[in-house]
C-alpha angles and dihedrals in degrees: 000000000000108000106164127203085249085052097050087044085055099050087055090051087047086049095046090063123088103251113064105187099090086044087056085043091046099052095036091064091041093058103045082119094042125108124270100258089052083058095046096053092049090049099048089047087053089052097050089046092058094052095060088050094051090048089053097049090049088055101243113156103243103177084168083065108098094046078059096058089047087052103055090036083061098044095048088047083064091038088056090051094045084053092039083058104034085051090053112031107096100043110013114141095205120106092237096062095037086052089041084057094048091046089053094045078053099062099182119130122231090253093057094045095048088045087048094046097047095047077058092040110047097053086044090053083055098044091052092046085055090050085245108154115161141138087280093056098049085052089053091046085055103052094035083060094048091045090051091052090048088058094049095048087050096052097042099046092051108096091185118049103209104220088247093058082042099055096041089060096052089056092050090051100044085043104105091204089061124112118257087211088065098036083058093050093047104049099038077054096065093049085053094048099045103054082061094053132007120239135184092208097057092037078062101043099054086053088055087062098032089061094036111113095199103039086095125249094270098056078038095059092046096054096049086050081053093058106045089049092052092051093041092053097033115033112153098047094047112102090348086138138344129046099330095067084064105044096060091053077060096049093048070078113038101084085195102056090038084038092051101047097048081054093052085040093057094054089056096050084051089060084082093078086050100078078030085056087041107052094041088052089051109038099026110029107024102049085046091051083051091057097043086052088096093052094040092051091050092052088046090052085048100055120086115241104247094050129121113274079192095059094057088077090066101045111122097219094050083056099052087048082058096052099042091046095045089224093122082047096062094029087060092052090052088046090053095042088052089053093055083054107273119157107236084178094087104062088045097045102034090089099052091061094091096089111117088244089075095054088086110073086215092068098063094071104040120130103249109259118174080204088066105133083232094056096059083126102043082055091060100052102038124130141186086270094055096047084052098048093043089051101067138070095208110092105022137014125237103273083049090055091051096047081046096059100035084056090062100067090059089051126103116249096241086052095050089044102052094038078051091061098041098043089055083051093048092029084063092049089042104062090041093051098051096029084094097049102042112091108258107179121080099262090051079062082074097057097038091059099044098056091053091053088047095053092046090057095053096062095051092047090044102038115025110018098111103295094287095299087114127052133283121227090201079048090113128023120271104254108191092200083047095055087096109225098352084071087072089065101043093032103148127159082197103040082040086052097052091049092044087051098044090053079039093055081045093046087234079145101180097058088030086057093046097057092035088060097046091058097039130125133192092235096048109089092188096061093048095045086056096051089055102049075054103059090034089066096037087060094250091124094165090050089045079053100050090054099045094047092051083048090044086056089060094047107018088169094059107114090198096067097048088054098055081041091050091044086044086061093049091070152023135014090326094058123141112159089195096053096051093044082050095059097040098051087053085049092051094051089063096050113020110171098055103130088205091047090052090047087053106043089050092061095048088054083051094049091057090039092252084139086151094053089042094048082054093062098038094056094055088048082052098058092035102043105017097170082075107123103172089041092064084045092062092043094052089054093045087059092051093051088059096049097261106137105158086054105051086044082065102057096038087049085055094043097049082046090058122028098340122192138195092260093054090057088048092051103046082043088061089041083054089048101053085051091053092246095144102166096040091048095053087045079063096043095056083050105057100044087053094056094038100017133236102304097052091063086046087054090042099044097046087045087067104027095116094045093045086045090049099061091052100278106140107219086218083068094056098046085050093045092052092055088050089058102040086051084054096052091043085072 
């Protein structure tokens, strides 16, 4: 049996919804291979569903009723992802199930792998403190690696945590003696864990860290991370019932915690600019600064060697390399995009994550460690720069440092040599230019850590899992009303504005529309104006008119907002093709000499037939702007609406002498056609579809049939015609 993670996704949306008959049809055709126990459990939830339904019919009052419904939503949920593993198990290609199978064959419990790596790792901490570096200690290195991947597997492949596993790992993480390296891999595991399936113990857990107030900013950040994520891929099971119920009641009051998640919320929202960074890097600057390589080396050949590299920056011609060429323009959008928090690491680094050392899940979210058993190399080769670079958080994540340092070993020594040199030069700049801008008080560590673990996260979900056949937790945008009860703690007009602005800004208009909504008021314009460009793109045009006439009510006077009213009109359900030539023509008394207002206006007395009143208009356009084509198209069909046909055969006869377009073929073929000129008219026609295709005389054809009917043209005749035609062109 297939059952794909797209398949098991679907079945939980189908779940989340009122009605569960199709869900029980549904699982009930989907295990047929399962085991016995998988079957019982669907059929005990469909009895008791049916219970509740036949309570209902019979008109007993139920008020537990609803509790029910969440309960058996929650159990079929684990039912789906018992079926989703069981289907899977034995031949699945996805890391998660090969790694699942090799956890199994292991056999070992959690307990017995940490006790095994901290009886490696604490007398390899030692022998390090002493400087003692030796082939032991390369052998420890390596099993105390592979024990700490094994940790991370066995956490991230069990979708159910047991509460003895549960309650081991809290005492590892509140223990101070514990490495920081394993805290962080246990607890990174359970994020994992949890986005694949949903589980009331590590939800908990992560609370635990994220409330401690010892368990340090950096596990605190993950954690945090952990939870929003939780909330943004699985809603409705979150907090549906437990602790954790509770727990957010307590954080609606804890400005720190509340404080602390809309922070961490923030940074994920920011991961939308990354593919954004990316693709620009990939498809805009790099390919310009390949063609400029030929210019940049002359110049290079040209300058004397004891020049100043730093002086290049301010040559003229090097600058006028870099504005022909619209390199500094994109540059400066990058530069303004870092500086709202994207992250410009990924497009550098993507293409440094084929070493075999990322082939391991577990090694895209270690904490980076120059003693790691895979950087050997990298050790022998490290300066005073690297151990500076390395050592802040500032410029790459962890997974980047380690791409970066495994690099180093392919790299020529002349090369390593002279980036040495200039890094320790730009590394200097670097931190003074961002040490104003990095957080520097206790609560800014938050947000620090967690942007390195998010960042961290990204890579792994873009470039390793599984080459886009699972599931991808940035797959949506983070929607802070749509984080289900966790909504309620962090709940914000202001924090719920900031997010709405920044989707807006990035015209993401369905999460930008939902946050925008939550923090508008009826006496902010913005805010209104906003909502409605919103609804307008997303095709809700009454809605968009709604908002832009309560917006309208605050600044009558804004011709911008007349005109998204007056386009509005023009279409959809809202339109109103008066009202919209209403507004124009008042625009365009104000300003009656805008070559795009007239155009405007003209169509909108189209649109409501007052072809008079719109000829009117084009032919001033004519005279004032006579370069107007589709001024004098519109024209030409105005003039056919009224009956004017000389006059439109005129137009059309200037226009296919000119730049002429399908549509101006099709029109001056109907033209033809209303003057019985059969033979002429199909002559158009063929030109036309050979110029548009088919379909656009379709489309041309059906836009006029009544008008063409009503002057006597049967529409037999044109779908003959158009046979006629089609049967021509096959030849």
């Amino acid at each position: 049996m297939k059952y794909t993670s797209r398949d098991h996704s679907e079945t939980d949306q189908l779940i989340a919804r009122r009605s569960l008959r199709r869900v029980f049809k549904k699982l009930k055709e989907i295990s047929a291979e399962c085991s016995s126990e998988v079957k019982a459990e669907i059929s005990a939830a469909e009895s008791t569903y049916r219970y509740l339904l036949h309570y209902l019919a019979e008109g007993y009052a139920d008020p537990s009723r609803e509790d029910q419904l969440q309960s058996l939503r929650y159990s079929l949920r684990r039912v789906n992802d018992r079926i989703f593993v069981e289907a899977n198990m034995a031949d699945s290609t996805l890391d998660w199930f090969a790694t699942l199978r090799l956890s199994l064959m292991n056999g070992r419990s959690l307990k017995e792998m940490v006790e095994k790596y901290m009886a490696v790792a604490e007398p390899l901490r030692d022998l390090y403190s002493l400087g003692v570096r030796n082939d032991d200690s390369e052998r420890m290195q390596t099993q105390a690696d592979n024990l700490l991947a094994d940790i991370f597997d066995k956490v991230n492949v069990s979708y159910r945590l047991s509460g003895e596993d549960r309650k081991f790992m809290g005492e590892v993480m509140s223990d101070p003696e514990s490495p920081v390296h394993l805290k962080r891999h246990l607890l990174s595991a359970t994020v994992m864990s949890i986005m694949r399936f949903y589980d009331d113990m590590k939800l908990d857990f992560m609370a635990d860290i994220a409330e401690s107030e010892d368990a340090g900013e950096e596990m605190r950040a993950i954690a945090l991370t952990g939870i929003i994520l939780t909330f943004s891929r699985h809603p409705l099971e979150a907090a549906a019932f437990g602790n954790i119920k509770l727990r957010i009641e307590l954080w609606k009051d804890n400005d720190r915690m509340a404080a602390d998640l809309r922070k961490v919320a923030s940074e994920l929202i920011r991961t939308i600019d990354t593919d954004t960074v990316r693709r620009k890097m990939n498809e805009e600057v790099i390919p310009k600064l390949m063609k400029l390589g030929p210019d940049i080396v002359k110049r290079m050949r040209d300058a004397s060697a004891d020049s100043d590299v730093g002086a290049i920056e301010d040559n003229p011609e090097w600058a006028g390399l870099m504005e022909q060429s619209g390199l500094r323009e994109k540059l400066e959008e990058l530069s303004e995009m870092q500086s709202e928090g994207a992250d410009l690491m990924m497009a550098a680094f993507s293409n440094l994550k084929s070493f075999p050392f990322f082939r391991r899940a577990a090694n895209w979210f270690l904490a980076f460690d120059s003693n790691h058993s895979a950087l050997g190399a990298f050790r022998r080769l490290q300066t005073p720069v690297f151990d500076s670079i390395f050592a802040t958080d500032m410029v790459m994540c962890d997974s980047d440092k380690y791409s970066f340092a495994l690099s180093l070993d392919r790299m020529p020594e002349s090369r390593l040599n002279m980036m040495t040199a200039s890094l320790s030069q730009q590394f200097d700049q670097l931190r003074m230019a961002q040490e104003g801008s990095v957080p520097t008080s206790a609560d800014a560590d938050v947000v620090v850590h967690a942007r390195r673990f998010i960042r961290g996260l990204y890579r792994y979900e873009k470039l390793f899992k599984d080459n886009g056949k699972d599931l991808d937790c940035f797959e949506n945008a983070i929607v802070f009303t749509e984080l289900g009860a966790l909504w309620k703690a962090i709940e914000s007009k202001d924090a719920a504005r900031l997010a709405g602005e920044f989707y807006f800004s990035r015209k993401i208009f369905s999460a930008a529309l939902a946050l925008l909504s939550a923090a508008a008021a009826d006496t902010e314009k913005l805010l209104l104006e906003q909502i409605g460009y919103c609804h307008e793109h997303l095709g809700n045009q009454d809605m968009a008119v709604e908002s832009y006439t309560r917006a309208l009510l605050i600044d009558p006077k804004s011709v911008w907002l007349r005109k998204r009213l007056a386009h509005c009109y023009l279409s959809g359900p809202a339109a109103d093709y008066a009202k919209a030539e209403e507004i124009y023509m008042s625009l365009l008394g104000q300003d009656p000499e805008n070559e795009k207002l007239m155009m405007l206006a003209a169509k909108a007395c189209i649109y409501n037939s007052d072809y008079k009143k719109a000829l009117g208009i084009l032919y001033k356009l004519n005279y004032l702007y006579p370069d107007n084509r589709q001024a004098d198209r519109l024209a030409a069909r105005c003039e056919m609406m009224t009956g004017d046909f000389e006059k439109s055969r005129g137009i059309y006869a200037r226009l296919l002498l000119t730049d002429p377009v399908a549509d101006d073929y099709f029109n001056i073929g109907k033209l033809s056609l209303l003057e019985n000129k059969i033979k002429e008219s199909a002559g158009y026609f063929k030109e036309g579809v050979r110029a548009g295709g088919a379909a656009g005389l379709k489309k041309a054809l059906d836009q006029d049939m009544h008008f063409l009917e009503n002057h006597g043209i049967s529409r037999q005749v044109i779908l003959l015609l158009t046979d006629k035609l089609l049967y021509d062109l096959e030849e």
